[in-house]
XYZ file of C-alpha atoms in Angstrom:
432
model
C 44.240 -8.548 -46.575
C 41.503 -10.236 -49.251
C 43.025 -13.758 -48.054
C 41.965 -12.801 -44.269
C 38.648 -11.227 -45.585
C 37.439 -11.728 -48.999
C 34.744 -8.797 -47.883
C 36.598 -5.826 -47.094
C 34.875 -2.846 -48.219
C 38.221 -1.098 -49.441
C 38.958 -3.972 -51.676
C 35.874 -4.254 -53.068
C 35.889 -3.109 -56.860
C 32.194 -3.644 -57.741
C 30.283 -0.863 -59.021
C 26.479 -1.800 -57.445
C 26.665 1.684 -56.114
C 22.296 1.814 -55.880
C 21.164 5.419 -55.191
C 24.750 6.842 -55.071
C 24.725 6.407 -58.978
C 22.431 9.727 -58.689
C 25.107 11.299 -56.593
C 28.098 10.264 -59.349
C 25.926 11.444 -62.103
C 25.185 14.632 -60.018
C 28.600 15.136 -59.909
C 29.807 14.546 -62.959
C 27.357 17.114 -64.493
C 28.372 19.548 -61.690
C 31.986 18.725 -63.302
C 30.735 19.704 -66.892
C 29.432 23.211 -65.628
C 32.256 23.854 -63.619
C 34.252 23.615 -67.094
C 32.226 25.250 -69.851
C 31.752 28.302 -67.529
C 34.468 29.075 -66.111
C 37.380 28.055 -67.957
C 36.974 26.164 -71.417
C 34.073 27.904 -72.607
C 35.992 31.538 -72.003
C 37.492 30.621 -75.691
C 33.972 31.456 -77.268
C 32.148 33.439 -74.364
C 35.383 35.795 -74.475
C 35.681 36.958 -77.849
C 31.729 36.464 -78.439
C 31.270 39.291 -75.769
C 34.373 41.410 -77.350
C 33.034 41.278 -80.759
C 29.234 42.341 -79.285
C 30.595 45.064 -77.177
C 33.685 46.282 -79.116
C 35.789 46.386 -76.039
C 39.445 45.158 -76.997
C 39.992 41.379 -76.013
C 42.701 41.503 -74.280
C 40.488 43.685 -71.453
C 38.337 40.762 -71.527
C 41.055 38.482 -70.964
C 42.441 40.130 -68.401
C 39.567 40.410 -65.880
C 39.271 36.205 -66.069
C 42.594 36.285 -63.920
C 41.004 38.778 -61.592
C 37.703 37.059 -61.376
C 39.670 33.765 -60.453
C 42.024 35.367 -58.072
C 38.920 36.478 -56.021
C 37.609 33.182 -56.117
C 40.288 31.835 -53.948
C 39.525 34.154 -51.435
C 35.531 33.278 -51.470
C 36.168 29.883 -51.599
C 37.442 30.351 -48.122
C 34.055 31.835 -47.196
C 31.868 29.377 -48.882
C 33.822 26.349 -47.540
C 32.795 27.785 -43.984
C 28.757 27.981 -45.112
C 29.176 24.611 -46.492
C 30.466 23.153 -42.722
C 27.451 24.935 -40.974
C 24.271 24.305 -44.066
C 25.984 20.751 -45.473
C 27.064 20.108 -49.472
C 23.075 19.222 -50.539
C 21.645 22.968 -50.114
C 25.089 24.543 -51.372
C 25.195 22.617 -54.238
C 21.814 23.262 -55.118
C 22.248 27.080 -53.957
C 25.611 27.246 -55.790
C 24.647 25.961 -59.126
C 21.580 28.201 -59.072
C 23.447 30.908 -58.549
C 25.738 30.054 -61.146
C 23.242 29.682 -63.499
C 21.818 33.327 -63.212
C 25.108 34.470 -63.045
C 25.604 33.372 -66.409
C 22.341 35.040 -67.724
C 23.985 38.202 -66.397
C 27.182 37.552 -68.033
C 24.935 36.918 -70.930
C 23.364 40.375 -70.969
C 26.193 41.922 -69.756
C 27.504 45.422 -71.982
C 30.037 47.036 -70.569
C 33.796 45.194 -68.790
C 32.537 46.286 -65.465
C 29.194 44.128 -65.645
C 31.212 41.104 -67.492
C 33.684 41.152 -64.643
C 31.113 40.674 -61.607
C 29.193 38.426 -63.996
C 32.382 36.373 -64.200
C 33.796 36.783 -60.546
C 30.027 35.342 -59.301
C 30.074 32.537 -62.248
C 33.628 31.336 -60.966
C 32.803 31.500 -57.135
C 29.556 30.035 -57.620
C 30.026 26.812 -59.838
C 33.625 25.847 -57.855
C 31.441 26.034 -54.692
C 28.970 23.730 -56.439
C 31.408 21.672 -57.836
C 34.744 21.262 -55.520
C 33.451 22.069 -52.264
C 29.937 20.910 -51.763
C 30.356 18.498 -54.885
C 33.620 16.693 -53.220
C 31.954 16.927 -49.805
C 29.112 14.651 -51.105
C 31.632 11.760 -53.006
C 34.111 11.959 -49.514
C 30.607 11.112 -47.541
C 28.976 8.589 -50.075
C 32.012 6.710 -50.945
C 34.708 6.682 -48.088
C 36.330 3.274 -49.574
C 35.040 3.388 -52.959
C 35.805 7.064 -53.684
C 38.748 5.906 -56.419
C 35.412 3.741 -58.861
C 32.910 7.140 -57.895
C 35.767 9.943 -58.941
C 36.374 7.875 -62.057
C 33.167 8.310 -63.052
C 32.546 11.681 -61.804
C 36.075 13.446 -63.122
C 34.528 11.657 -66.788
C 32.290 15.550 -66.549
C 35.503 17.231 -66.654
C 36.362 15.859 -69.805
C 33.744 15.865 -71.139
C 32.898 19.132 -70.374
C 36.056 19.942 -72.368
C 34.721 18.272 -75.818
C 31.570 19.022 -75.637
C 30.866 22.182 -74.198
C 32.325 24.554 -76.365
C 30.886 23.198 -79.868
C 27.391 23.842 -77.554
C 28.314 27.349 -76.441
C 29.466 28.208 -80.167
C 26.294 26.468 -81.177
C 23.852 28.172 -79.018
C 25.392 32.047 -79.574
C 25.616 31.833 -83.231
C 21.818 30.768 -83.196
C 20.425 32.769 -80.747
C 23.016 35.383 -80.354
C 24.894 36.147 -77.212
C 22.515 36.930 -74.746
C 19.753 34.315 -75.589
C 22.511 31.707 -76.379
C 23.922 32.151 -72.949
C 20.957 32.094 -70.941
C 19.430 28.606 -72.776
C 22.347 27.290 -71.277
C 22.397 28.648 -68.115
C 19.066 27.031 -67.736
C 20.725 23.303 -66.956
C 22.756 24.761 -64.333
C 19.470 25.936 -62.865
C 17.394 22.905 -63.373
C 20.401 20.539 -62.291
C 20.391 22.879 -59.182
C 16.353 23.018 -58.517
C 16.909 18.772 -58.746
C 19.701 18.769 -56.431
C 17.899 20.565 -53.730
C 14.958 17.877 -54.079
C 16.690 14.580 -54.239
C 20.456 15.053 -53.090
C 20.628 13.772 -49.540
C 23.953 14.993 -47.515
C 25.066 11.633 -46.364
C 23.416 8.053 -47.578
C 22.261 7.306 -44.768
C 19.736 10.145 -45.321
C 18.382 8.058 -48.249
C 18.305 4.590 -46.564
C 21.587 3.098 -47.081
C 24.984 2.791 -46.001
C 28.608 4.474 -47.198
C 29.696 2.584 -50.429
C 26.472 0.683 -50.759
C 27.249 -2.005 -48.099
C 25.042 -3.931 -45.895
C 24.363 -2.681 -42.388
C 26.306 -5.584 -40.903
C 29.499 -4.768 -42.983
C 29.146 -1.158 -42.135
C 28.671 -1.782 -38.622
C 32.079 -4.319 -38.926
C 34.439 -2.559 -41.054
C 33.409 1.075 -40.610
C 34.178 3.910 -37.965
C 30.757 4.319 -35.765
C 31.799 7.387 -33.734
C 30.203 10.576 -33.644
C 31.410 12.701 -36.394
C 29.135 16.018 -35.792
C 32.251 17.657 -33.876
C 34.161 17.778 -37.417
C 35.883 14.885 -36.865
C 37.466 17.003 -34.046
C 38.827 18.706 -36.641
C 39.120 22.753 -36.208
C 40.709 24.724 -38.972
C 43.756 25.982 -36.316
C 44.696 22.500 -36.173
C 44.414 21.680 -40.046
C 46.701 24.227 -40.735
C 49.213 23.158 -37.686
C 48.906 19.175 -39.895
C 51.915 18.234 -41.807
C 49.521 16.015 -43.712
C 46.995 19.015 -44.787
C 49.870 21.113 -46.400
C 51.110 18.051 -48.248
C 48.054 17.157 -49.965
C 47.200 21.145 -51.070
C 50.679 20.941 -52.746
C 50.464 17.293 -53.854
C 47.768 18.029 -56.025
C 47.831 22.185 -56.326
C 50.990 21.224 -58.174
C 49.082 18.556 -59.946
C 46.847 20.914 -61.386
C 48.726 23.970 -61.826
C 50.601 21.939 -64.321
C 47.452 20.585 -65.999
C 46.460 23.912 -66.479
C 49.682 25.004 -67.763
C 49.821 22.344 -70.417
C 45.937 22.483 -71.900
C 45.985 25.846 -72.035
C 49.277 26.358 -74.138
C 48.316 22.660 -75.945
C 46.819 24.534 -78.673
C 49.415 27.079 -79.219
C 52.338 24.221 -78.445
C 51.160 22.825 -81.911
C 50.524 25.031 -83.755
C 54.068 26.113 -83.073
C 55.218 22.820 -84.053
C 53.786 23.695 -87.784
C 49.956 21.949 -86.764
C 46.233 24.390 -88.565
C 44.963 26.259 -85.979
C 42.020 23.599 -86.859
C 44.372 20.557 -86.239
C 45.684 21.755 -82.904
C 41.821 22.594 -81.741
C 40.825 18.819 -83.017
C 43.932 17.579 -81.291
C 42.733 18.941 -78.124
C 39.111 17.883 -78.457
C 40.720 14.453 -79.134
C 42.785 14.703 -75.494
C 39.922 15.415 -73.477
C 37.608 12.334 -75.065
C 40.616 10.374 -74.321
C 40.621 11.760 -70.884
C 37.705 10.559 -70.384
C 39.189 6.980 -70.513
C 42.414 8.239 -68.384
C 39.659 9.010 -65.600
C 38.072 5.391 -65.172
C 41.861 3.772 -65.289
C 43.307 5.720 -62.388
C 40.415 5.571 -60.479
C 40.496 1.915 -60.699
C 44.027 2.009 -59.985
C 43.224 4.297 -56.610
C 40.438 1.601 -55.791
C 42.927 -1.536 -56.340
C 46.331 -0.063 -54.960
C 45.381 3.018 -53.042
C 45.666 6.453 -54.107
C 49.309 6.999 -53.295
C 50.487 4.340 -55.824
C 48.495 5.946 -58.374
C 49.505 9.508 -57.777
C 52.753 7.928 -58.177
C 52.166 5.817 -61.394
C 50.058 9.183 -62.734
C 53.627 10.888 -62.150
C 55.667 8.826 -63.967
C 53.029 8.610 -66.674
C 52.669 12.440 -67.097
C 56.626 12.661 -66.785
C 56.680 10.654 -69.881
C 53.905 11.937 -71.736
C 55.596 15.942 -71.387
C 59.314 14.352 -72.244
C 57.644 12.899 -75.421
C 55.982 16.105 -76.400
C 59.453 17.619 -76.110
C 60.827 15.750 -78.877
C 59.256 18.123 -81.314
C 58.320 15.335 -83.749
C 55.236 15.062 -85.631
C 54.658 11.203 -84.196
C 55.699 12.248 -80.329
C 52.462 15.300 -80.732
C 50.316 12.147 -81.423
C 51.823 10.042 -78.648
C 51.489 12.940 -76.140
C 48.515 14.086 -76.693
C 47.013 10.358 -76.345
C 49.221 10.545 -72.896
C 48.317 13.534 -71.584
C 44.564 12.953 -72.040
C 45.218 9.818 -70.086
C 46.696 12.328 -67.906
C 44.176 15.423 -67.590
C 41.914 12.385 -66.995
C 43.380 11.264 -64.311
C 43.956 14.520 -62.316
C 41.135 15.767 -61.679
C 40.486 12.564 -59.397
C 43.153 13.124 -56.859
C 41.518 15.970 -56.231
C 38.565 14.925 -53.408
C 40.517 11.192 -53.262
C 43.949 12.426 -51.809
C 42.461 14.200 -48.857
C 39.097 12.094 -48.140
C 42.001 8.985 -47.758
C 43.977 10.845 -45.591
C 41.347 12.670 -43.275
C 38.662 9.958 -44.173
C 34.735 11.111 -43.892
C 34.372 11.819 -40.401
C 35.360 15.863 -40.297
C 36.089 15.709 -44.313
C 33.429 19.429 -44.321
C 35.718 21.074 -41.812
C 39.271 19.461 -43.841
C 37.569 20.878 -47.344
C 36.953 24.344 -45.923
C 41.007 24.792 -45.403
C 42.277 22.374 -48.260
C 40.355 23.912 -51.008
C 41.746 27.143 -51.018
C 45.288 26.025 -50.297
C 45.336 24.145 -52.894
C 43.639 26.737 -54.990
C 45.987 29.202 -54.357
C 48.845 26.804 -55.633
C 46.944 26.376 -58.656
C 46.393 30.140 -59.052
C 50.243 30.530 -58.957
C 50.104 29.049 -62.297
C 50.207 32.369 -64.146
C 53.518 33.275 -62.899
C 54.702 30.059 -63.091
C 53.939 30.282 -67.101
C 55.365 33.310 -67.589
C 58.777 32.407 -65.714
C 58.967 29.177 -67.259
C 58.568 31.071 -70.698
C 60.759 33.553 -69.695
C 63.705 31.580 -68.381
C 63.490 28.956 -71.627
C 62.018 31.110 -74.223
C 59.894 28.340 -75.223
C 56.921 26.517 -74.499
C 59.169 23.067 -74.968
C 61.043 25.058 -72.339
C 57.875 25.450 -70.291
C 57.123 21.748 -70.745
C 60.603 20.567 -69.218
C 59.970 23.076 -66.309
C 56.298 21.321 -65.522
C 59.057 17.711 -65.925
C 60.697 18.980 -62.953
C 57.422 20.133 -60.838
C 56.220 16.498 -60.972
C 59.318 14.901 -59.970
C 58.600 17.817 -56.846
C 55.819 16.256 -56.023
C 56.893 12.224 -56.433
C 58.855 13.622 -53.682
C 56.098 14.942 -51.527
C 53.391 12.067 -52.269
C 56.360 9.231 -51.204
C 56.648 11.286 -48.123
C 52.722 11.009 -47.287
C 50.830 8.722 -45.112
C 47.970 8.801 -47.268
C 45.432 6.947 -44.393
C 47.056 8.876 -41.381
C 43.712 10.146 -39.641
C 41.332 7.968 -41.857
C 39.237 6.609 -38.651
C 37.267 3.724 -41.310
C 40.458 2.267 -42.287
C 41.748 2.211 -38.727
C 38.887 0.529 -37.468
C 39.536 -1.798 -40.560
C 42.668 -2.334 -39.525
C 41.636 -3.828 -36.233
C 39.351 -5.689 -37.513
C 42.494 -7.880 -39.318
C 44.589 -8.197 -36.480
């Protein structure tokens, strides 16, 4: 294809991304929220608001599954309001919202309070994050989305090192309430600067999709209209072989991402690891994530993202069966592996879809894919527990996530991951 035409936007991998930099970097902080809220920072907000309240823990725990179970179900809703309003004024909406949110969880005193705190915190920052966040990469960078998510997913991991030393930081100086709400106060300001300067498509801000010139645009991209959806309705998503595949592609994906970091801690301590050497361990997987997230979306930019959903397979495969050789040198390996890994995951999760579907409609695909896939994810709980249950170990557990992603090397072989992807059809023609 290069040999044809050296200037094919799909196969270029240079970064000069001009003002969609402040879209990646939007992003990527969107990603960091979305992580010390609602899940990672839960392992100091938790027992922080136990210990203040004196209600047991394990009530706390318990309403975080409840708060994320009806998050699946808003998500559905919000995905709609992001078709009709567009991702710049739910972003900015959403990670307002969030950020009060968390002032309420903040000064929240009895289970009741902490559990609508937490239920509005969850649906809030995914909103921000996955629907309208993903809705702005899939319209920025159709063909360059692989280089974007690899710098965007870099929040997730982030988020992951840094973001609970800052929580634990902030409540032991301030206490629980003021500690929460200094924090809460990025979410607002990053949501106040979103509604000013995020534009919903680049073209908004004076230039074209990846960066390219107006002739290559005009040349190598799809110029239809692409108000209807796409001609995309959600009655017809959910009649797409296509749609189903890619909300279990990569709800399996991160159902078993979420399976392994949050046992990783417990998995080595088992294996005879401090409490303090399993918690470094795990800060040291998600800085190394942050590497795993550039490579494989490098890889998606140079060989599409079905080859590297496949080589991320094969890679994680590896990584779990090492782990499972209970030896003091495999932990290290793994964990260097699996933060590759976790890295990498996190980008299939707007790239997958936005290649198959492509830009044109990619609001309307969102609104039905999201919670689809979600609700895979969610299924991750009872997954856990069986896997547990049916091994009686978390090794057990491990070989059980082994088999899930050899599942789905199945399903992503059986995808045609550009089926309805209008740009690359019209790039196609252009190399006949």
């Amino acid at each position: 294809m290069s040999k044809k035409n050296p200037q094919i936007a799909s196969e270029n991998m240079s970064m000069n991304f001009s003002k969609g930099w402040g879209i990646i970097l939007y992003q990527a902080l969107m990603f960091f929220f979305l992580i010390g809220f609602s899940i990672d920072g839960l392992n100091i907000v938790a027992p922080a608001f136990a210990e203040t309240t004196g209600i047991a823990y394990d009530q706390v725990l318990g309403v975080a599954t409840w708060a994320g179970m009806i998050g699946v179900v808003a998500y559905i809703f919000i995905a709609r309001i992001n078709v009709v309003v567009g991702p710049r004024l739910l972003s900015g909406v959403c990670l307002i919202g969030a950020g009060l949110s968390y002032v309420f969880l903040g000064h929240s005193s009895t289970l009741t309070t902490y559990f609508i705190a937490l239920t509005l915190v969850t649906c809030f920052i995914n909103g921000a994050a996955y629907i309208a966040g993903n809705t702005l990469i899939a319209q920025w960078f159709p063909k360059k989305k692989g280089l974007a998510n690899g710098f965007t997913t870099m929040g997730h991991n982030c988020g992951s090192a840094f973001y609970v030393p800052l929580i634990s930081f902030t409540i032991g100086a301030f206490g629980f309430a003021n500690g929460m709400s200094y924090v809460a106060i990025g979410a607002i300001v990053l949501g106040v600067i979103g509604l000013i300067f995020v534009r919903n498509t680049p073209q908004e801000s004076g230039i074209y999709p990846d960066n390219v010139t107006r002739e290559v645009y005009e040349r190598e991209y799809f110029q239809g209209n692409s108000v209807d959806n796409g001609g995309w309705t959600a009655g017809k998503l959910l009649k797409t072989r296509e749609l189903w595949l890619c909300a279990l592609i990569i709800g399996i994906n991160q159902l078993v991402t979420t399976g392994v970091m949050s046992q990783l801690v417990v998995r080595n301590t088992g294996l005879g690891f401090t409490q303090d050497a399993a918690v470094g361990l795990m800060t040291v997987c998600a800085l190394i994530g942050v590497c795993g997230s550039y490579l494989f979306g490098a890889i998606d930019q140079k060989f599409g993202v079905k080859k590297a959903i496949l080589l991320f397979l094969i890679w994680y495969c590896i990584a779990l069966a090492v782990n499972c050789t209970d030896t003091t040198i495999g932990v290290y390996v793994s964990v260097a592996m699996i933060g590759i890994a976790v890295g990498a995951a996190a980008n299939f999760i707007v790239s997958l879809p936005a290649s198959v579907f492509g830009r044109h409609g990619f609001t309307m695909v969102n609104s039905v894919f999201f919670p689809l896939m979600q609700i895979v994810l969610m299924t991750n709980y009872q997954v856990n527990a069986f896997a547990i249950r049916a091994t009686g170990s978390l090794r057990g557990a491990y070989i059980f996530y082994i088999g899930l992603l050899v599942v789905n090397m199945i399903l992503t072989a059986i995808i045609n991951p550009t089926k309805f992807n209008k740009d690359v059809a019209t790039e196609k023609e252009l190399l006949k």
